[in-house]
Coordinates of C-alpha atoms in Angstrom, one line a residue:
M1 CA 91.4 98.3 93.4
S2 CA 89.8 100.5 95.9
K3 CA 86.4 102.0 95.0
T4 CA 86.5 105.8 95.2
A5 CA 83.6 108.3 94.9
L6 CA 84.2 111.9 94.0
I7 CA 81.6 114.4 95.1
T8 CA 81.7 117.8 93.2
M9 CA 79.4 120.6 92.4
Q10 CA 81.5 121.8 89.5
P11 CA 83.3 118.9 87.8
T12 CA 86.6 119.4 85.9
D13 CA 88.6 117.2 83.5
Q14 CA 91.1 116.3 86.2
T15 CA 88.8 113.8 87.8
T16 CA 90.5 110.6 86.6
G17 CA 91.1 107.4 88.6
T18 CA 87.8 107.5 90.5
T19 CA 85.1 104.8 90.4
V20 CA 82.1 107.1 90.3
I21 CA 81.6 110.9 90.2
Y22 CA 78.5 112.5 91.7
A23 CA 77.5 115.9 90.2
P24 CA 74.3 117.9 89.9
D25 CA 72.3 117.5 86.7
N26 CA 72.5 120.7 84.7
A27 CA 73.2 121.6 81.1
A28 CA 77.0 122.2 81.6
N29 CA 77.4 119.0 83.6
R30 CA 75.5 117.0 81.0
V31 CA 78.0 118.1 78.3
W32 CA 80.9 117.3 80.5
A33 CA 79.4 113.9 81.6
A34 CA 79.0 112.8 77.9
K35 CA 82.8 112.6 77.7
Q36 CA 83.0 110.5 81.0
S37 CA 82.0 107.0 81.7
N38 CA 81.7 107.0 85.4
V39 CA 79.4 109.9 86.2
Q40 CA 76.2 109.8 88.1
L41 CA 74.2 113.1 87.7
I42 CA 71.7 113.9 90.4
S43 CA 68.8 115.9 89.1
I44 CA 67.3 118.6 91.2
P45 CA 63.4 118.6 91.2
G46 CA 61.5 121.7 90.1
Y47 CA 59.9 122.3 93.5
V48 CA 63.4 122.6 95.0
R49 CA 64.5 125.1 92.3
F50 CA 61.3 127.1 92.8
G51 CA 61.8 127.1 96.6
D52 CA 65.3 128.5 96.0
H53 CA 63.9 131.3 93.9
I54 CA 61.4 132.2 96.7
V55 CA 64.1 132.1 99.4
N56 CA 66.6 134.1 97.3
F57 CA 63.9 136.7 96.5
F58 CA 63.0 136.9 100.2
V59 CA 66.6 137.4 101.3
K60 CA 67.4 140.0 98.6
K61 CA 64.2 142.0 98.5
I62 CA 62.4 141.6 101.9
V63 CA 65.4 141.2 104.2
K64 CA 67.5 143.5 102.0
Q65 CA 70.7 141.6 102.4
G66 CA 73.5 142.8 100.1
D67 CA 75.9 140.1 99.0
V68 CA 74.5 136.7 100.0
S69 CA 76.2 134.6 97.3
A70 CA 77.2 132.0 100.0
Y71 CA 73.5 131.4 100.7
S72 CA 72.0 131.5 97.2
N73 CA 70.5 128.2 96.0
M74 CA 71.0 126.7 99.4
L75 CA 68.0 124.3 99.0
Q76 CA 69.6 122.8 95.8
F77 CA 72.8 122.2 97.7
V78 CA 71.0 120.6 100.6
Y79 CA 69.0 118.4 98.2
F80 CA 72.1 117.4 96.2
S81 CA 74.0 116.6 99.5
H82 CA 71.1 114.4 100.7
M83 CA 70.7 112.4 97.5
M84 CA 74.5 112.0 97.1
A85 CA 74.7 110.7 100.7
Y86 CA 71.8 108.3 100.0
N87 CA 73.6 107.0 96.8
V88 CA 77.0 106.6 98.6
A89 CA 75.3 104.8 101.5
N90 CA 73.9 102.2 99.1
T91 CA 77.1 101.8 97.1
P92 CA 80.2 100.0 98.5
V93 CA 82.9 102.7 98.4
E94 CA 86.2 102.7 100.4
R95 CA 87.1 106.3 99.9
L96 CA 85.2 109.6 99.4
V97 CA 86.8 112.6 97.8
F98 CA 85.2 116.1 97.9
A99 CA 85.9 118.7 95.3
T100 CA 84.5 122.2 94.6

């Protein structure tokens, strides 16, 4: 059996057949992960969330950019990506699957 890792920011119930699922640790994902057995939640530290609030405020109020939804919470995404890559590098997997 090949070991597969699924990387997702918003998990769904169609994630069957994978060895391990990596997702951010938040309230919605904790409820979803309670029903699964192969989920590894990556928690985002408070200083990263605080930094995101500062960057989002700066972009919206100081720079006065309108719709920047693609850039909001970018620090959390970068932190999650880094920790997921670290975990995958230390786990023997044969296949990576990325989902939204």
